[in-house]
CSV table of C-alpha atoms in Angstrom, one decimal:
chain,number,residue,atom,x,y,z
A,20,UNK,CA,0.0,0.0,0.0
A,21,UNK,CA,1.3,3.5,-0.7
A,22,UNK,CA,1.5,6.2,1.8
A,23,UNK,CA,0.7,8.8,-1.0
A,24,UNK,CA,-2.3,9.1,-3.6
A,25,UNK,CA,-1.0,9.0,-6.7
A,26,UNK,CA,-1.6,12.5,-7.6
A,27,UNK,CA,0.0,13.5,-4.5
A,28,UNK,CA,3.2,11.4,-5.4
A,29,UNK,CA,2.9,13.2,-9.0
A,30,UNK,CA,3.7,16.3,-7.0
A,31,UNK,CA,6.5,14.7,-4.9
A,32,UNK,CA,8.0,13.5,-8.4
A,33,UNK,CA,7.8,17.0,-10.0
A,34,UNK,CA,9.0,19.0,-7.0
A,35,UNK,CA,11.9,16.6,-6.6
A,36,UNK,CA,13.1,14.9,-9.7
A,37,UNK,CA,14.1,12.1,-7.8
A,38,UNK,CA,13.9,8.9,-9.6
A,39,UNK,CA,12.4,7.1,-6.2
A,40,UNK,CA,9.8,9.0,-6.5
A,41,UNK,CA,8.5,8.4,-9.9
A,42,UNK,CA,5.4,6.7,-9.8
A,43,UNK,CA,4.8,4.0,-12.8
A,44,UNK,CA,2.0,3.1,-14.0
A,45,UNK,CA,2.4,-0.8,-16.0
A,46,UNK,CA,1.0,-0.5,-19.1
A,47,UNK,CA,1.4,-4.1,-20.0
A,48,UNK,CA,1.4,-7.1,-18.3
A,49,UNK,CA,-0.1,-11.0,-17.6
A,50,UNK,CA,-1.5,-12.6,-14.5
A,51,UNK,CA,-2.3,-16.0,-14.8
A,52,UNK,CA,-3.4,-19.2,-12.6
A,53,UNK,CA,-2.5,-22.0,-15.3
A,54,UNK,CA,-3.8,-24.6,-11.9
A,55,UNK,CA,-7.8,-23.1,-12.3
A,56,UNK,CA,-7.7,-21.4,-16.2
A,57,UNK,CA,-7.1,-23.0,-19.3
A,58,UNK,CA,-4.3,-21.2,-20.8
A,59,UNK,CA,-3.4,-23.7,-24.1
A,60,UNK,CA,0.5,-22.5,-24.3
A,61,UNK,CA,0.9,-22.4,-20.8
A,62,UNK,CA,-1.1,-26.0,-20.0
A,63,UNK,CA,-0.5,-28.4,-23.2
A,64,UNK,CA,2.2,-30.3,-24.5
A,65,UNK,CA,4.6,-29.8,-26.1
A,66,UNK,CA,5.5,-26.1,-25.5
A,67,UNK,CA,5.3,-23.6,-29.1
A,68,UNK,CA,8.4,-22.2,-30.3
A,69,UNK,CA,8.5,-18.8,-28.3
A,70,UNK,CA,10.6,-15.6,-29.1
A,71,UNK,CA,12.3,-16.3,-25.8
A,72,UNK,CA,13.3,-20.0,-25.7
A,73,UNK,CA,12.2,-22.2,-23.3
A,74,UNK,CA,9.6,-20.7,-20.9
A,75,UNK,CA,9.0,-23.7,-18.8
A,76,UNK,CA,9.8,-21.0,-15.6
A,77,UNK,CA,6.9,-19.2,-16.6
A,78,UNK,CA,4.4,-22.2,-16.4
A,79,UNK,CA,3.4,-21.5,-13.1
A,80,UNK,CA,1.0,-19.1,-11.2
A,81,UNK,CA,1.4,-15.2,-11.6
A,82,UNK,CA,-1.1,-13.5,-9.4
A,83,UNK,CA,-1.2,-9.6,-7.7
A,84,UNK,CA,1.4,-10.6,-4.8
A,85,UNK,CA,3.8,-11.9,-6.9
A,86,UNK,CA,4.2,-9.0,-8.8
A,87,UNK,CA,4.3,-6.8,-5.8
A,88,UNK,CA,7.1,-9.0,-4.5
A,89,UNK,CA,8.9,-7.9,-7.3
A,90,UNK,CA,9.0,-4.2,-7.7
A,91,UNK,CA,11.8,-3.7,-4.8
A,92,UNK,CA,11.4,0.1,-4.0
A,93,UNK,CA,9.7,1.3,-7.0
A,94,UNK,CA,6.5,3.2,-7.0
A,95,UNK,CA,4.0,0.8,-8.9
A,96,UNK,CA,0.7,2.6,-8.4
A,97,UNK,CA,-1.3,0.4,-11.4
A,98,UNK,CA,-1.1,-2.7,-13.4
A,99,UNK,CA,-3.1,-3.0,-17.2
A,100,UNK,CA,-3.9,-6.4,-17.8
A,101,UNK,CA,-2.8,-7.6,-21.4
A,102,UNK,CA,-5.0,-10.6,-22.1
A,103,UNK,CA,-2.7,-13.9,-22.0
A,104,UNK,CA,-4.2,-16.2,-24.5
A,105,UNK,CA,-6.7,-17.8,-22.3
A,106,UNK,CA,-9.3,-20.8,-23.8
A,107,UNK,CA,-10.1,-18.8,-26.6
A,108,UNK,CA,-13.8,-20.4,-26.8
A,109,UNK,CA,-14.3,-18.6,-23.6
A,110,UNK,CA,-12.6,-15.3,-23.9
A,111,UNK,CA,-15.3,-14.0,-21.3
A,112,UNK,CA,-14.1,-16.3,-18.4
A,113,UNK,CA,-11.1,-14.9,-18.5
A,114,UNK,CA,-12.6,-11.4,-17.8
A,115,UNK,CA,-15.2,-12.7,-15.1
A,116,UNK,CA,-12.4,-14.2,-13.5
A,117,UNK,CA,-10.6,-11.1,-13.5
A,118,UNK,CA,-13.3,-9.2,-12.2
A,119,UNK,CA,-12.8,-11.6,-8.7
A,120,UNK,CA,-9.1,-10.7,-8.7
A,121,UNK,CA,-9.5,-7.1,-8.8
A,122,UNK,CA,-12.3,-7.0,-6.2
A,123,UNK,CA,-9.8,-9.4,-4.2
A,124,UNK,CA,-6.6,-7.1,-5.1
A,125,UNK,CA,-7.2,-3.7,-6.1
A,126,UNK,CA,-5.4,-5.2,-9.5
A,127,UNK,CA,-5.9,-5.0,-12.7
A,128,UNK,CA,-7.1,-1.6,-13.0
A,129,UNK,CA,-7.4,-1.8,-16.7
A,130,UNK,CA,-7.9,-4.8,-18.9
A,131,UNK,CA,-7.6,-5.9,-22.9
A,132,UNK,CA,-9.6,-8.4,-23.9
A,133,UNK,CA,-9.2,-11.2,-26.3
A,134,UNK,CA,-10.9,-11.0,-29.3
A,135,UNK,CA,-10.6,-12.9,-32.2
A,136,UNK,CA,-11.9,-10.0,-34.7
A,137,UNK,CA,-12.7,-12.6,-37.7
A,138,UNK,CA,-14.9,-14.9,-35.0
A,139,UNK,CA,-18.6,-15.0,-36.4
A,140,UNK,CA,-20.0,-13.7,-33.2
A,141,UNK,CA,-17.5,-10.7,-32.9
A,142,UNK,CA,-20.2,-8.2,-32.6
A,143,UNK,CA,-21.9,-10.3,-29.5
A,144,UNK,CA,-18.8,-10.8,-27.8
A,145,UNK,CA,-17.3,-7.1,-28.6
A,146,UNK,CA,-20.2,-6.1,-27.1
A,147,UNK,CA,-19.9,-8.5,-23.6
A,148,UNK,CA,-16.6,-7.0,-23.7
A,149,UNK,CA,-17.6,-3.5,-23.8
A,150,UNK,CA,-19.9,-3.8,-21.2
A,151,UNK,CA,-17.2,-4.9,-18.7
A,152,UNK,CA,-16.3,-1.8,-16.2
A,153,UNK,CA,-12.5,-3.2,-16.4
A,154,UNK,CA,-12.3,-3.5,-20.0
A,155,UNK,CA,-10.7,-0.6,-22.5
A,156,UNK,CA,-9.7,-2.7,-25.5
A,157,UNK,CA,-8.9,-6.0,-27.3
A,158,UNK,CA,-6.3,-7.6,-28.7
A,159,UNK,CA,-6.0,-10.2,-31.5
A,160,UNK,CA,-2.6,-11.0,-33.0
A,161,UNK,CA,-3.3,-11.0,-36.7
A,162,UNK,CA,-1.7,-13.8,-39.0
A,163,UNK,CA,1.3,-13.0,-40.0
A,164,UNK,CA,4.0,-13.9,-43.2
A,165,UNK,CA,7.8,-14.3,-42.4
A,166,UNK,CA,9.8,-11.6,-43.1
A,167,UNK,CA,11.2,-13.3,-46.5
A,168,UNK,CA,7.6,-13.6,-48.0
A,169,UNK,CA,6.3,-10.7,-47.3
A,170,UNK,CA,4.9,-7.7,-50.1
A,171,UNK,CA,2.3,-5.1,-49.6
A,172,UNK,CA,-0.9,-6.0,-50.8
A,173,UNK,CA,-0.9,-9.9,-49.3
A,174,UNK,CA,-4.6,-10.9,-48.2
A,175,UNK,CA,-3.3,-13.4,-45.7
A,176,UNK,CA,-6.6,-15.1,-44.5
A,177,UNK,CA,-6.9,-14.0,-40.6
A,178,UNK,CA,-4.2,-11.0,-41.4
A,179,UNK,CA,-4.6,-6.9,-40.9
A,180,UNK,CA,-5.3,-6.8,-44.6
A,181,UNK,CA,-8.1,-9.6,-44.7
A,182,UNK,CA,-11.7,-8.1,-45.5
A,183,UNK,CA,-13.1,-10.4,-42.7
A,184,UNK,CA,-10.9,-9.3,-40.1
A,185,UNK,CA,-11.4,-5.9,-41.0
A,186,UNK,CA,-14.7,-5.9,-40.7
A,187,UNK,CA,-14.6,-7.1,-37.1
A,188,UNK,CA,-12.1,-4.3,-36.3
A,189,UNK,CA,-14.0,-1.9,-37.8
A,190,UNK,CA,-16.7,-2.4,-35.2
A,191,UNK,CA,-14.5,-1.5,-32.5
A,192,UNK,CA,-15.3,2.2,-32.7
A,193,UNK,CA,-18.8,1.7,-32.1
A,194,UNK,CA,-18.2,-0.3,-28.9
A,195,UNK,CA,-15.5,2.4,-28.0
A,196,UNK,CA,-12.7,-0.2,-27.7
A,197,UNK,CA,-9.6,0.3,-28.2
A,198,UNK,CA,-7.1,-2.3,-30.3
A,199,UNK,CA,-4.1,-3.8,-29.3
A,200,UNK,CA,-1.3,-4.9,-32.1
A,201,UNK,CA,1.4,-7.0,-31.7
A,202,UNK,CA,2.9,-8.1,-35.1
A,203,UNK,CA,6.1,-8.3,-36.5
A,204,UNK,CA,7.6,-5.2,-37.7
A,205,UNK,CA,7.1,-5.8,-41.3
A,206,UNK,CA,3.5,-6.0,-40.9
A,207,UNK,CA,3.3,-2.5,-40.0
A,208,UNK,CA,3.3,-1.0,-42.8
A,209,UNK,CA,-0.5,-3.0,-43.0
A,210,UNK,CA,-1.2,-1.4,-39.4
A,211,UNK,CA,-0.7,1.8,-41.3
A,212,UNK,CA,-3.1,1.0,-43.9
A,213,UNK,CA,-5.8,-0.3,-41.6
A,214,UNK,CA,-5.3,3.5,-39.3
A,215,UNK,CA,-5.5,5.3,-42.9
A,216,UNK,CA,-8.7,3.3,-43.7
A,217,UNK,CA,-10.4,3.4,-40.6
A,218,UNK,CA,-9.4,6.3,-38.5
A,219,UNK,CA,-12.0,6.1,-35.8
A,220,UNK,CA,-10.3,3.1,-34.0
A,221,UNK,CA,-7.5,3.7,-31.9
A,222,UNK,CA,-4.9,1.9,-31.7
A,223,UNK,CA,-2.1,0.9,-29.4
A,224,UNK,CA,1.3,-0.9,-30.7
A,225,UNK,CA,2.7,-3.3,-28.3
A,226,UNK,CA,6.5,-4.1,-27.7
A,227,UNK,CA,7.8,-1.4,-29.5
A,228,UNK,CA,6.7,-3.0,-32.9
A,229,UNK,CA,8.9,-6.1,-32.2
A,230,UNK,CA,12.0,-5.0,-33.4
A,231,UNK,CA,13.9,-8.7,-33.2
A,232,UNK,CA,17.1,-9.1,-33.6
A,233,UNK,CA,19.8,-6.5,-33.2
A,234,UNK,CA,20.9,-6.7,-36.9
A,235,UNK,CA,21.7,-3.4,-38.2
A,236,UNK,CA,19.7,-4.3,-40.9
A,237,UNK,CA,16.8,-4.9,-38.9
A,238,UNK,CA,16.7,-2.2,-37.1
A,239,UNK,CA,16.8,-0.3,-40.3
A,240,UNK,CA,14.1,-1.9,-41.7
A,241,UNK,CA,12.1,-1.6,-38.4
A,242,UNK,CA,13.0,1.9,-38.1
A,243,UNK,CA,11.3,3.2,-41.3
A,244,UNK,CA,8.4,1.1,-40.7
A,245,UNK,CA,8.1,2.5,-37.2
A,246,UNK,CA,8.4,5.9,-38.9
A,247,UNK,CA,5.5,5.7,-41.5
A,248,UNK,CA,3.0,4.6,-38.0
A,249,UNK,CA,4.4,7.8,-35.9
A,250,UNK,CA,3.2,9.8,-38.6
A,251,UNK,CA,-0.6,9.1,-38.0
A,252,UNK,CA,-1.3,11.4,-35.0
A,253,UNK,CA,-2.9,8.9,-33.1
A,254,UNK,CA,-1.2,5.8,-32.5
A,255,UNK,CA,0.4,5.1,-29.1
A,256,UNK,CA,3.0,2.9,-28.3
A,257,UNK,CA,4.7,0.8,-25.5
A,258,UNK,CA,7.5,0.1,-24.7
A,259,UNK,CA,7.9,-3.2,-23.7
A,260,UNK,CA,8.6,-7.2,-24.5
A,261,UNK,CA,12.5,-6.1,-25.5
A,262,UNK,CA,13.8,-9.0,-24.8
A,263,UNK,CA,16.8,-11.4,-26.7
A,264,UNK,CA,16.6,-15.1,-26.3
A,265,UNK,CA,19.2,-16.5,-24.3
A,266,UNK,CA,20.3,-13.7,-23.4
A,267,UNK,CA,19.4,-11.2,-20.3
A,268,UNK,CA,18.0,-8.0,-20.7
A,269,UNK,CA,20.8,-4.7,-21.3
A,270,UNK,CA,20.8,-1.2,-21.8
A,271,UNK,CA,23.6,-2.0,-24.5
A,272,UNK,CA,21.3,-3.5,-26.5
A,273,UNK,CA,18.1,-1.4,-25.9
A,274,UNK,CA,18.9,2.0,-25.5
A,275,UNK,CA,19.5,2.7,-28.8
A,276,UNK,CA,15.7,1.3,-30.2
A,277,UNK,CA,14.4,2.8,-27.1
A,278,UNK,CA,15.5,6.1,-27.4
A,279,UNK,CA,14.7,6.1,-31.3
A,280,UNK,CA,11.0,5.4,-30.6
A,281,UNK,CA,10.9,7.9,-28.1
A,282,UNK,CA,12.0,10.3,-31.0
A,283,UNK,CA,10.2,8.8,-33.1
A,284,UNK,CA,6.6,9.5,-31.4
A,285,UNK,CA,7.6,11.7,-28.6
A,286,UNK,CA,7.0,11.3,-24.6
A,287,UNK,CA,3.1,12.4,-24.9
A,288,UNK,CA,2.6,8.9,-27.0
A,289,UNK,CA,5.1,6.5,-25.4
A,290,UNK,CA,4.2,3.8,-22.5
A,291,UNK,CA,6.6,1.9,-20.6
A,292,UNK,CA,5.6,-1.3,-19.5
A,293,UNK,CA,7.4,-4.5,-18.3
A,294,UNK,CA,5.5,-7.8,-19.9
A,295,UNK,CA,5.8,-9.7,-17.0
A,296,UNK,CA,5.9,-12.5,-15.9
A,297,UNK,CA,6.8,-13.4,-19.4
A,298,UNK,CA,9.8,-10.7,-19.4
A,299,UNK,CA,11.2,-12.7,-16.1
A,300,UNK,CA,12.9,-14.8,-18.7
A,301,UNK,CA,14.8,-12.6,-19.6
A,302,UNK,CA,15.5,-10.0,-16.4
A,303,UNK,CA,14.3,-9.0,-12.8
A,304,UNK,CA,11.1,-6.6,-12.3
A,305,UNK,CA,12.8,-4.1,-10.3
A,306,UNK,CA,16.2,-4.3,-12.2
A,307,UNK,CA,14.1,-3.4,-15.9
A,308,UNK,CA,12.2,-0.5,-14.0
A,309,UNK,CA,15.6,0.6,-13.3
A,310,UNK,CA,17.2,0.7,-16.7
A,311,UNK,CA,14.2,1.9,-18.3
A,312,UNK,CA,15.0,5.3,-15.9
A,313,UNK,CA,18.8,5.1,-16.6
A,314,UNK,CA,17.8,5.5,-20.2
A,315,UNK,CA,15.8,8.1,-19.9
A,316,UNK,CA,17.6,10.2,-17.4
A,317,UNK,CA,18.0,13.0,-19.4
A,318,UNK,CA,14.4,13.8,-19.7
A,319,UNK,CA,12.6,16.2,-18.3
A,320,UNK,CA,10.4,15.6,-15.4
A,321,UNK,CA,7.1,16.0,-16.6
A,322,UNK,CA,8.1,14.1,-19.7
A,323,UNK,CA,9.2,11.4,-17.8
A,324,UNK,CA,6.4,11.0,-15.8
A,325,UNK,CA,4.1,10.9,-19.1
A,326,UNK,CA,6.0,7.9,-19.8
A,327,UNK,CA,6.0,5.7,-16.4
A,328,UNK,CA,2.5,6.9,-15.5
A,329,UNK,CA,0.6,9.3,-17.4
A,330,UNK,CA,-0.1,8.2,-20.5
A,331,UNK,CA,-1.2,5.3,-19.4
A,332,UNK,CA,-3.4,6.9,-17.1
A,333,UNK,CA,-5.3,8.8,-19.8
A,334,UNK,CA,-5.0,6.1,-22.7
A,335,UNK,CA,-6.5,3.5,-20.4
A,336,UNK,CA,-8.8,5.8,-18.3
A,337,UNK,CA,-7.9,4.8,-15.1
A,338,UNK,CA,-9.1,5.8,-12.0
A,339,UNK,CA,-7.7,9.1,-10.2
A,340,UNK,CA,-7.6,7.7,-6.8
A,341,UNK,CA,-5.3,5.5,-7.3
């Protein structure tokens, strides 16, 4: 429990500039019970091939408490729930079941939904969704090509530029939910399309785009993608889900991405966020919140604190007595 209200530790944070006092909102993370819920890549065998390697670790429970164990002597104030690929013929357990944990927890405050957007019943279950006090959004990874087959213009069935699909995301608007995209950067150029085409439905990119590898190449190529997006006025972003397989979690091989996306959309459209517990593969809770301020030192204040808290605040319209 904090001893402050979080606009009253806003305040501390501005008056002091002291990085203990910064108060973080996370914009993006799971909690899961894989012993009561039906989570298929947490509870069948074999495991999917994952970005990170092996996540046996991760396999377990990941409730309110053990994320609070985690923070060490940061200011966590607020948690968004990023749906976690629960039973997808029952996306709506998994938002009665968080209703329980955040009458029991205080936590979530905010929740994305799952919703497959090409489902026949998408404008039933959009509007379940929508009638849920916790939801703001949904999120539906859309099919996606490898890098090497990729050209503008595919109509991938289940994809960002698939008329079916599209027609369950253009119904978002109308149930004032927001959309969620996590896709490889290649595909964003599509997410640009989709914006263009249907401007009324906001959207939110997760993990930074997915940048992958550290290639210089890559990050070229993700770069300019990233650029076309931060060009619609709209579009928000997190920063999140950095992580290299095998390998833990630097500023050495962040900072750079980091920083450029910052430049890229600015501090008033940036979100920091952690992706645990499936970012625990990779590094500690407390020791990410750190970097994540060691990179950004340099910022002002006030822009700071529109990235730790903020923005999230507004984006997912969180309460104000926090």
């Amino acid at each position: 429990m904090m001893n402050l209200t979080l606009p009253q530790q806003r305040e501390r944070y501005l008056a002091s500039g002291d990085d203990r006092e910064l108060p973080i909102i996370d914009a993006h993370m799971h909690l899961w019970d894989p012993r009561q819920n039906y989570h298929p890549w947490l509870c069948d065998e074999p495991m999917i091939p994952f970005r990170y390697g092996d996540y046996a670790a991760i396999r377990r429970p990941f409730l309110p408490h053990h994320y609070r164990a985690l923070t060490g002597e940061h200011k966590v104030y607020g948690v968004v729930y990023m749906e976690a690929e629960w039973d997808p013929r029952d996306p709506l357990g998994e938002i009665a079941w968080l209703h329980h944990l955040a009458e029991e927890t205080r936590w979530p405050n905010a929740v994305i939904g799952q919703a497959w957007l090409d489902r026949e019943d998408i404008d039933h279950l959009l509007a379940q969704l929508s009638s849920s006090p916790l939801v703001r959004g949904v999120r539906h990874k859309p099919a996606a090509l490898p890098r090497a087959d990729y050209y503008p213009g595919h109509q991938l069935k289940g994809s960002m530029n698939c008329p079916i699909w599209q027609q369950g995301y253009q119904k978002l608007a109308q149930h004032h939910l927001l959309f969620e995209l996590q896709t490889p950067w290649w595909h964003l150029p599509d997410a640009a399309s989709l914006l263009t085409r249907f401007p009324d439905v906001k959207m939110v990119i997760n993990h930074a785009g997915l940048p992958g590898d550290r290639d210089p190449q890559t990050l070229a190529g993700w770069h300019d993608a990233l650029r076309q997006l931060a060009a619609i006025p709209d579009v928000t972003i997190k920063i999140s889900g950095l992580g290299l397989p095998s390998r833990s979690w630097c500023i050495e091989d962040n900072q750079q991405l980091i920083r450029q996306t910052i430049e890229l959309f600015g501090p008033e459209r940036c979100m920091f966020a952690s992706n645990f517990p499936v970012d625990s593969l990779v590094t500690r809770l407390d020791a990410l919140f750190d970097a994540l301020k060691a990179i950004t030192a340099d910022y002002s204040p006030p822009d700071r604190l529109k990235m730790f808290c903020d923005n999230a605040a507004r984006i997912y319209r969180l309460d104000t007595k926090l």
